[in-house]
Short mmCIF file of C-alpha atoms and ligand atoms in Angstrom, two decimals:
data_model
loop_
_atom_site.label_atom_id
_atom_site.label_comp_id
_atom_site.label_asym_id
_atom_site.label_seq_id
_atom_site.Cartn_x
_atom_site.Cartn_y
_atom_site.Cartn_z
CA MET C 1 51.87 74.28 76.61
CA ALA C 2 53.11 71.60 74.43
CA VAL C 3 51.30 71.27 71.30
CA VAL C 4 53.53 68.61 69.80
CA SER C 5 52.22 65.52 69.06
CA SER C 6 54.91 63.19 70.01
CA ALA C 7 57.23 62.84 72.72
CA HIS C 8 59.97 65.83 72.58
CA SER C 9 60.39 67.11 69.35
CA THR C 10 64.25 68.66 69.11
CA ILE C 11 64.16 71.97 71.12
CA PHE C 12 66.48 73.45 68.90
CA SER C 13 65.14 73.28 65.87
CA LYS C 14 63.07 76.56 64.77
CA THR C 15 59.88 74.39 64.17
CA SER C 16 59.99 73.11 67.86
CA LEU C 17 60.83 76.51 69.41
CA PHE C 18 57.74 77.68 67.79
CA HIS C 19 55.58 74.65 69.07
CA HIS C 20 56.47 75.38 72.61
CA ILE C 21 55.95 78.97 72.88
CA ASN C 22 55.06 79.27 76.49
CA GLY C 23 58.00 79.01 78.76
CA PHE C 24 58.70 76.07 76.03
CA LYS C 25 61.05 73.26 76.55
CA ARG C 26 80.73 63.16 82.30
CA PHE C 27 81.55 60.76 81.55
CA SER C 28 84.05 59.10 83.62
CA PHE C 29 86.23 62.64 84.07
CA CYS C 30 85.53 64.83 87.02
CA LEU C 31 86.71 67.87 84.53
CA HIS C 32 83.20 68.33 83.59
CA PHE C 33 82.00 69.30 87.09
CA SER C 34 82.29 73.03 87.83
CA SER C 35 84.59 73.51 90.61
CA SER C 36 82.62 74.25 93.01
CA ALA C 37 80.94 70.81 92.60
CA VAL C 38 84.17 69.27 92.29
CA ALA C 39 85.30 70.58 95.91
CA SER C 40 82.14 69.34 97.05
CA LEU C 41 82.22 65.63 95.83
CA SER C 42 85.77 65.24 97.02
CA SER C 43 85.57 67.42 100.39
CA LYS C 44 82.14 65.33 101.23
CA LYS C 45 83.79 62.19 100.83
CA LYS C 46 85.94 62.81 103.63
CA TRP C 47 83.77 63.28 106.39
CA ARG C 48 80.56 62.11 105.67
CA GLN C 49 79.15 58.58 105.81
CA PRO C 50 77.93 57.46 102.22
CA VAL C 51 73.93 56.80 102.48
CA ALA C 52 73.51 54.43 99.99
CA SER C 53 70.22 55.45 98.61
CA SER C 54 71.65 58.53 97.81
CA MET C 55 74.79 57.97 96.48
CA LEU C 56 75.18 57.46 93.11
CA GLU C 57 77.59 56.22 90.89
CA LEU C 58 77.68 57.35 87.32
CA GLY C 59 80.25 57.12 84.54
CA GLY C 60 82.76 56.49 87.42
CA ILE C 61 81.76 59.41 89.44
CA LYS C 62 80.16 59.52 92.79
CA ILE C 63 77.27 62.02 93.35
CA ALA C 64 75.49 62.29 96.46
CA LYS C 65 72.27 63.89 96.29
CA ASP C 66 73.34 67.30 97.80
CA ASP C 67 75.66 67.59 95.23
CA VAL C 68 72.89 68.02 92.84
CA VAL C 69 69.78 69.28 94.72
CA ARG C 70 71.00 72.50 96.65
CA ASP C 71 69.60 74.92 98.75
CA ASP C 72 70.95 77.76 96.48
CA PRO C 73 68.83 80.23 94.29
CA THR C 74 71.03 78.96 91.02
CA ASN C 75 69.68 75.63 92.04
CA ASN C 76 66.50 74.44 90.57
CA VAL C 77 66.83 70.66 90.67
CA PRO C 78 63.72 69.04 92.72
CA ASP C 79 64.21 65.87 94.81
CA THR C 80 62.01 63.78 91.78
CA ILE C 81 64.49 64.65 89.04
CA PHE C 82 67.48 63.44 91.57
CA SER C 83 65.71 60.39 92.00
CA LYS C 84 66.01 59.60 88.47
CA LEU C 85 69.44 60.20 88.18
CA GLY C 86 71.04 56.85 88.38
CA LEU C 87 68.45 54.46 86.83
CA GLN C 88 69.63 54.50 83.09
CA LEU C 89 66.67 52.75 81.42
CA HIS C 90 68.74 52.62 78.45
CA ARG C 91 71.08 50.49 79.70
CA ARG C 92 68.21 47.60 80.56
CA ASN C 93 68.09 45.08 77.63
CA ASN C 94 65.09 43.98 78.40
CA HIS C 95 63.15 47.82 78.66
CA PRO C 96 62.13 49.38 75.05
CA LEU C 97 64.53 51.90 75.53
CA GLY C 98 67.78 49.29 75.94
CA ILE C 99 65.96 47.36 73.07
CA LEU C 100 65.70 50.31 70.83
CA LYS C 101 69.25 51.33 71.59
CA ASN C 102 70.73 47.71 70.87
CA GLY C 103 68.35 47.62 67.42
CA ILE C 104 70.25 50.99 66.40
CA TYR C 105 73.53 49.72 67.59
CA GLU C 106 72.93 46.67 65.16
CA TYR C 107 72.21 48.74 62.27
CA PHE C 108 75.52 50.48 62.85
CA ASP C 109 77.54 47.20 63.56
CA THR C 110 76.36 45.38 60.35
CA ASN C 111 76.57 48.68 58.24
CA PHE C 112 79.90 50.05 59.60
CA PRO C 113 81.76 46.90 61.15
CA ASN C 114 83.90 48.21 64.28
CA MET C 115 83.79 51.46 63.39
CA PHE C 116 81.36 53.66 65.76
CA HIS C 117 82.48 53.26 69.41
CA LYS C 118 79.36 53.48 71.62
CA PHE C 119 79.27 55.08 75.21
CA ASP C 120 75.93 54.90 77.28
CA ASP C 121 77.28 55.66 80.34
CA LEU C 122 78.40 59.09 80.47
CA CYS C 123 77.83 61.56 83.69
CA PRO C 124 74.60 63.68 83.00
CA VAL C 125 76.01 66.32 85.18
CA VAL C 126 78.20 68.48 82.76
CA SER C 127 79.36 72.37 82.61
CA VAL C 128 77.23 74.92 80.86
CA LYS C 129 80.49 75.22 78.57
CA GLN C 130 79.86 71.89 77.40
CA ASN C 131 76.06 71.78 77.44
CA PHE C 132 75.52 74.88 75.34
CA ASP C 133 79.06 76.89 74.35
CA ASP C 134 80.80 73.97 72.89
CA VAL C 135 78.02 73.27 70.61
CA LEU C 136 77.40 76.71 69.74
CA VAL C 137 74.09 77.40 71.33
CA PRO C 138 73.77 81.25 70.95
CA ALA C 139 74.28 83.05 74.69
CA ASP C 140 70.46 84.17 74.49
CA HIS C 141 69.05 80.90 73.64
CA VAL C 142 65.93 79.94 75.27
CA SER C 143 66.92 76.89 76.46
CA ARG C 144 69.66 78.06 78.53
CA SER C 145 66.90 79.59 81.03
CA TYR C 146 66.17 78.43 84.43
CA ASN C 147 62.73 78.00 83.10
CA ASP C 148 63.97 75.12 80.35
CA THR C 149 67.13 73.54 81.84
CA TYR C 150 68.28 71.95 85.10
CA TYR C 151 71.18 74.08 86.89
CA VAL C 152 72.85 72.34 89.51
CA ASP C 153 74.67 75.91 90.04
CA SER C 154 75.28 78.72 87.79
CA GLN C 155 78.19 77.00 85.67
CA THR C 156 76.63 73.09 86.03
CA VAL C 157 73.62 71.65 84.51
CA LEU C 158 71.88 68.07 83.79
CA ARG C 159 72.53 67.93 80.62
CA CYS C 160 69.68 68.68 77.80
CA HIS C 161 70.68 66.79 75.08
CA THR C 162 73.36 64.52 74.25
CA SER C 163 75.22 66.92 72.15
CA ALA C 164 76.61 67.99 75.43
CA HIS C 165 79.56 65.16 74.87
CA GLN C 166 80.03 66.03 71.27
CA ALA C 167 83.23 68.15 71.63
CA GLU C 168 84.77 66.57 74.52
CA LEU C 169 84.64 63.21 72.71
CA LEU C 170 86.30 64.89 69.44
CA ARG C 171 88.99 66.13 71.60
CA ARG C 172 89.69 62.60 73.19
CA GLY C 173 90.53 61.63 69.56
CA HIS C 174 87.02 59.63 68.54
CA THR C 175 86.12 60.04 65.01
CA HIS C 176 83.09 57.66 64.93
CA PHE C 177 80.50 57.49 68.54
CA LEU C 178 77.12 56.79 69.53
CA VAL C 179 76.21 58.45 72.29
CA THR C 180 73.30 57.18 74.42
CA GLY C 181 72.07 58.75 77.51
CA ASP C 182 69.31 60.45 79.66
CA VAL C 183 68.92 63.94 79.47
CA TYR C 184 67.00 66.87 81.28
CA ARG C 185 64.49 69.19 80.63
CA ARG C 186 61.70 71.26 82.34
CA ASP C 187 58.79 71.01 80.53
CA SER C 188 54.94 71.08 80.92
CA ILE C 189 53.02 67.69 81.22
CA ASP C 190 51.31 65.47 78.93
CA SER C 191 51.34 62.07 77.60
CA THR C 192 54.49 62.87 75.27
CA HIS C 193 56.64 64.85 77.88
CA TYR C 194 58.32 64.25 80.72
CA PRO C 195 61.06 65.83 82.35
CA VAL C 196 63.65 63.16 81.77
CA PHE C 197 64.01 61.58 78.51
CA HIS C 198 66.52 59.58 76.32
CA GLN C 199 68.41 60.83 73.49
CA MET C 200 71.62 59.23 71.29
CA GLU C 201 73.85 61.20 69.64
CA GLY C 202 75.96 60.04 66.47
CA VAL C 203 78.82 61.55 64.69
CA ARG C 204 81.39 60.67 62.06
CA VAL C 205 84.27 62.33 60.96
CA PHE C 206 85.45 62.45 57.63
CA THR C 207 89.22 63.26 56.56
CA PRO C 208 90.33 64.73 52.89
CA ASP C 209 91.11 61.32 51.83
CA ASN C 210 87.35 60.35 52.02
CA TRP C 211 85.93 63.24 49.95
CA GLU C 212 88.63 63.58 47.37
CA ALA C 213 88.06 60.70 45.47
CA SER C 214 84.54 61.26 45.18
CA GLY C 215 84.69 64.56 43.51
CA LEU C 216 82.17 66.56 45.89
CA ASP C 217 82.96 69.13 48.32
CA PRO C 218 83.55 68.41 51.59
CA THR C 219 80.21 69.40 52.65
CA SER C 220 78.11 67.37 50.00
CA TYR C 221 80.21 64.34 50.37
CA ALA C 222 79.44 64.38 54.56
CA ALA C 223 75.82 65.42 53.57
CA GLU C 224 75.29 62.59 51.47
CA ASP C 225 76.77 59.95 53.45
CA LEU C 226 74.81 61.31 56.25
CA LYS C 227 71.38 60.94 54.20
CA LYS C 228 71.98 57.55 52.87
CA SER C 229 73.23 56.12 56.28
CA LEU C 230 70.05 57.37 58.07
CA GLU C 231 67.44 56.57 55.48
CA GLY C 232 68.98 52.91 56.11
CA LEU C 233 68.66 53.24 59.88
CA ALA C 234 64.98 54.51 59.58
CA ARG C 235 64.61 51.44 56.95
CA HIS C 236 66.06 49.17 59.36
CA LEU C 237 63.62 50.36 62.61
CA PHE C 238 60.47 50.83 60.65
CA GLY C 239 60.59 48.77 57.30
CA ALA C 240 59.96 50.06 53.58
CA VAL C 241 58.47 53.09 54.78
CA GLU C 242 58.17 56.45 52.61
CA MET C 243 60.46 59.22 53.68
CA ARG C 244 61.61 62.89 53.28
CA TRP C 245 64.08 65.39 54.03
CA ILE C 246 62.79 68.64 55.54
CA ASP C 247 65.37 71.66 55.84
CA ALA C 248 65.97 72.48 59.72
CA TYR C 249 68.23 74.83 62.22
CA PHE C 250 70.57 73.77 64.56
CA PRO C 251 73.18 76.18 66.13
CA PHE C 252 75.55 73.02 65.90
CA THR C 253 75.07 72.12 62.30
CA ASN C 254 75.18 73.67 58.56
CA PRO C 255 73.62 72.56 56.72
CA SER C 256 70.92 70.91 59.03
CA TYR C 257 67.99 68.58 58.30
CA GLU C 258 64.89 66.49 60.04
CA LEU C 259 64.27 62.79 58.70
CA GLU C 260 60.38 62.29 58.50
CA ILE C 261 58.84 59.02 57.58
CA TYR C 262 55.16 58.69 56.69
CA PHE C 263 54.06 56.12 59.38
CA GLN C 264 50.83 54.70 60.28
CA GLY C 265 49.05 57.46 58.24
CA LYS C 266 51.24 60.62 59.27
CA TRP C 267 54.42 61.96 58.68
CA MET C 268 56.50 61.95 61.64
CA GLU C 269 59.74 63.52 62.80
CA VAL C 270 62.64 60.67 63.44
CA LEU C 271 65.54 62.62 63.95
CA GLY C 272 67.40 65.62 63.77
CA CYS C 273 70.87 66.13 61.80
CA GLY C 274 73.30 67.78 59.59
CA VAL C 275 77.00 68.64 58.59
CA MET C 276 78.89 69.67 62.00
CA GLU C 277 79.62 73.34 61.91
CA GLN C 278 83.17 73.81 60.69
CA GLU C 279 83.84 75.70 64.20
CA ILE C 280 83.45 72.92 66.32
CA LEU C 281 85.89 70.74 64.38
CA LYS C 282 88.42 73.32 64.64
CA SER C 283 88.13 74.04 67.94
CA ASN C 284 88.57 70.21 69.10
CA GLY C 285 91.37 69.49 66.82
CA ARG C 286 89.74 68.42 63.68
CA SER C 287 90.46 71.27 61.19
CA ASN C 288 90.81 69.27 58.28
CA SER C 289 87.79 67.37 58.77
CA VAL C 290 84.19 67.67 57.93
CA ALA C 291 81.61 65.34 59.89
CA TRP C 292 77.99 64.84 60.01
CA ALA C 293 75.86 64.50 63.16
CA LEU C 294 72.58 63.55 64.64
CA GLY C 295 70.36 63.33 67.66
CA LEU C 296 67.59 61.18 68.03
CA GLY C 297 65.07 61.07 70.89
CA LEU C 298 64.44 57.34 72.17
CA GLU C 299 61.10 57.90 73.67
CA ARG C 300 59.33 59.30 70.74
CA LEU C 301 60.38 56.30 68.44
CA ALA C 302 59.75 53.78 71.12
CA MET C 303 56.48 54.87 71.91
CA VAL C 304 55.50 54.24 68.09
CA LEU C 305 57.51 51.13 67.62
CA PHE C 306 56.26 49.41 70.61
CA ASP C 307 52.88 50.80 70.87
CA ILE C 308 53.33 52.67 74.39
CA PRO C 309 50.51 55.28 74.80
CA ASP C 310 52.09 56.89 77.67
CA ILE C 311 55.59 58.19 78.26
CA ARG C 312 55.25 57.74 82.04
CA LEU C 313 55.04 54.13 81.37
CA PHE C 314 58.81 53.72 80.47
CA TRP C 315 59.60 54.56 83.93
CA SER C 316 56.59 51.99 84.99
CA THR C 317 58.00 49.24 87.62
CA ASP C 318 54.71 47.43 86.96
CA GLU C 319 55.15 43.69 86.18
CA ARG C 320 52.46 43.94 83.74
CA PHE C 321 54.38 46.55 81.81
CA THR C 322 57.92 45.13 82.33
CA SER C 323 57.08 41.51 81.48
CA GLN C 324 55.95 42.54 78.02
CA PHE C 325 59.45 43.09 76.68
CA SER C 326 62.58 41.05 76.19
CA GLU C 327 66.12 41.47 75.01
CA GLY C 328 66.20 41.76 71.02
CA GLN C 329 62.32 42.10 70.60
CA MET C 330 61.85 45.18 68.44
CA GLY C 331 58.48 46.37 67.97
CA VAL C 332 56.58 44.06 69.79
CA LYS C 333 53.04 45.61 70.51
CA PHE C 334 52.39 46.56 74.19
CA LYS C 335 49.17 45.39 75.43
CA PRO C 336 47.63 47.62 77.84
CA PHE C 337 46.57 45.80 80.85
CA SER C 338 43.76 48.28 82.06
CA LYS C 339 42.77 51.86 81.43
CA TYR C 340 42.02 53.04 84.78
CA PRO C 341 39.88 56.13 84.70
CA PRO C 342 41.01 59.46 84.79
CA CYS C 343 40.06 62.36 87.33
CA TYR C 344 40.03 65.88 86.40
CA LYS C 345 40.61 68.68 88.54
CA ASP C 346 40.40 72.52 87.46
CA MET C 347 42.33 75.37 89.64
CA SER C 348 41.91 79.15 88.61
CA PHE C 349 44.51 81.93 89.85
CA TRP C 350 45.63 85.14 89.16
CA ILE C 351 49.29 84.81 87.54
CA ASN C 352 52.04 87.39 88.17
CA ASP C 353 54.97 88.31 85.78
CA SER C 354 57.09 85.34 86.75
CA PHE C 355 54.66 82.70 86.20
CA THR C 356 55.44 80.00 83.95
CA GLU C 357 53.51 76.81 83.01
CA ASN C 358 57.18 74.71 83.40
CA ASN C 359 57.28 76.23 87.00
CA LEU C 360 53.71 75.17 87.89
CA CYS C 361 54.12 71.76 86.40
CA GLU C 362 57.04 71.16 88.16
CA VAL C 363 55.13 72.04 91.65
CA ILE C 364 52.29 69.55 90.45
CA ARG C 365 54.80 66.99 89.89
CA GLY C 366 56.63 67.13 92.95
CA ILE C 367 53.34 66.49 94.71
CA ALA C 368 51.39 63.99 92.13
CA GLY C 369 54.45 62.56 90.54
CA ASP C 370 53.30 59.96 88.08
CA LEU C 371 49.84 60.37 88.94
CA VAL C 372 49.29 63.39 86.65
CA GLU C 373 48.77 62.46 83.25
CA GLU C 374 47.95 65.95 81.93
CA VAL C 375 48.26 69.73 83.06
CA SER C 376 46.50 72.01 80.37
CA LEU C 377 45.27 75.82 80.09
CA ILE C 378 41.74 75.71 79.55
CA ASP C 379 40.82 79.33 80.08
CA ASN C 380 42.98 82.77 80.02
CA PHE C 381 41.84 86.10 80.13
CA THR C 382 43.05 89.73 81.29
CA ASN C 383 40.37 91.76 83.00
CA LYS C 384 40.18 95.33 82.82
CA LYS C 385 42.56 96.17 85.47
CA GLY C 386 45.30 94.12 83.37
CA MET C 387 45.04 91.40 85.80
CA THR C 388 45.55 87.85 84.08
CA SER C 389 43.77 84.62 85.10
CA HIS C 390 44.88 81.03 83.83
CA CYS C 391 42.58 78.09 84.76
CA TYR C 392 44.57 74.79 84.19
CA ARG C 393 42.97 71.18 84.48
CA ILE C 394 44.73 68.61 85.99
CA ALA C 395 44.05 65.51 84.63
CA TYR C 396 44.96 62.69 87.53
CA ARG C 397 45.43 58.63 86.24
CA SER C 398 47.66 56.05 87.29
CA MET C 399 48.58 53.63 84.67
CA GLU C 400 48.62 51.05 87.69
CA ARG C 401 45.63 51.49 89.59
CA SER C 402 42.39 53.01 90.39
CA LEU C 403 42.42 56.19 92.64
CA THR C 404 40.28 56.97 95.21
CA ASP C 405 38.29 60.27 95.51
CA GLU C 406 40.00 60.82 98.74
CA GLU C 407 43.48 60.24 97.45
CA ILE C 408 43.05 62.63 94.75
CA ASN C 409 41.17 65.36 96.75
CA ASP C 410 44.31 65.02 99.29
CA LEU C 411 46.87 65.67 96.34
CA GLN C 412 44.48 68.73 94.97
CA TRP C 413 44.86 70.26 98.30
CA GLN C 414 48.57 70.05 98.50
CA VAL C 415 48.65 71.33 94.94
CA ARG C 416 46.47 74.28 95.86
CA GLU C 417 48.47 75.02 98.96
CA GLN C 418 51.76 74.91 97.19
CA VAL C 419 50.89 76.58 93.97
CA GLN C 420 49.89 79.49 96.02
CA ASN C 421 53.05 79.51 98.43
CA LYS C 422 55.35 78.49 95.74
CA LEU C 423 54.49 80.63 92.85
CA ASN C 424 53.06 83.49 94.40
CA VAL C 425 49.77 83.37 92.57
CA VAL C 426 46.38 84.21 93.67
CA LEU C 427 43.82 81.43 93.89
CA ARG C 428 40.15 82.18 92.48
N1 DAH S 1 70.55 68.14 70.30
C1 DAH S 1 69.42 68.30 69.01
C2 DAH S 1 68.23 68.55 70.31
O1 DAH S 1 68.20 67.96 71.44
C3 DAH S 1 69.32 67.23 68.75
C4 DAH S 1 70.44 67.29 67.84
C5 DAH S 1 69.77 67.72 66.12
C6 DAH S 1 71.46 66.27 67.42
C7 DAH S 1 70.87 67.95 65.08
C8 DAH S 1 72.22 66.62 66.59
C9 DAH S 1 72.06 67.07 65.17
O2 DAH S 1 73.79 66.13 66.55
O3 DAH S 1 72.87 67.27 64.34
O4 DAH S 1 67.41 69.38 70.10
#
């Protein structure tokens, strides 16, 4: 169950591991697909007529629905996730996520003219190696589990963070870059968690001539530059706010930090960052260098900057939402067009050993889609025989219209049936 207060805390920090207790939380080159995925991509092209709606082109790579959603025990990508793959909200200049991305670009362009190379169309289907191994995520890290990550096959995933592109870009010789993209995580359901969201990654590499003149050791030099640059970014986005640096842990940086700002009466995490682990630089052709890296979640920042109360709104095509934002207008406050009443339905069942809340949420989203606002555990007990019962409250609410009783009852019946059949739990 998500207990964090705003959208998608960085999963790799220790604090967010702690928060997410229960099951917690290609660019243009084909190289990144596992060999089986590449084979199926190329062989299918020959004989199958592409169906417009189920064939996507991402970063120059063609992807068909059944390259990503497969009837295979190592695949856990549902149709609802495939349907998000080509949408790239961060590339729409009139969308809050695109406006925020451009606002961050503006900061880097003004302060580091012509320095940072920008990527926002790298393919989200990446190898396990790119997503985890290349950035030193330990073999037993919770984020690698099928419960937390969408696997296309055992060697291929939908990236769960934009850090998946760090190593590849370094190897290609890039030393200053920003990567923006959609990222995918199996998760619980509430107003700040959605299984697809957007991140921006930043990397800056320094060479000995940079730090030698400073009298600082390379790590301190990079850390100082990092802090100065990111404090500037936070001021660019939020104005003259109070800031603090919190020591953090990420597998790919050392030291690692989180930047927090005091905003609207509370401390809020803005981003995770740190000095890149030497091993990543060394493995990717930059032995004599030091670098900083940062990762930020666009939704969590856009929600506070634009006053957007629910993460599902980013996906809304309702004109009453979309018409409120326009290119270059950072921080325009969203005016809710109407608040429709929620409808609550409870369901209780005896769980089994393999039950996870993420699996439950996936089933519910598969049926109710964006009509489900929140799923919360409201009761949990174990009887004398050692059987554990959970009671979940599902809040149904549309952002766009009133739902009828009939419609909700119908959804709830389907939810009950599929929860029982797919999760093998016993309804009470
Ligand atoms: N990849 C991290 C996450 O999704 C965010 C992050 C933290 C990226 C620190 C970085 C970094 O590059 O240095 O949780």
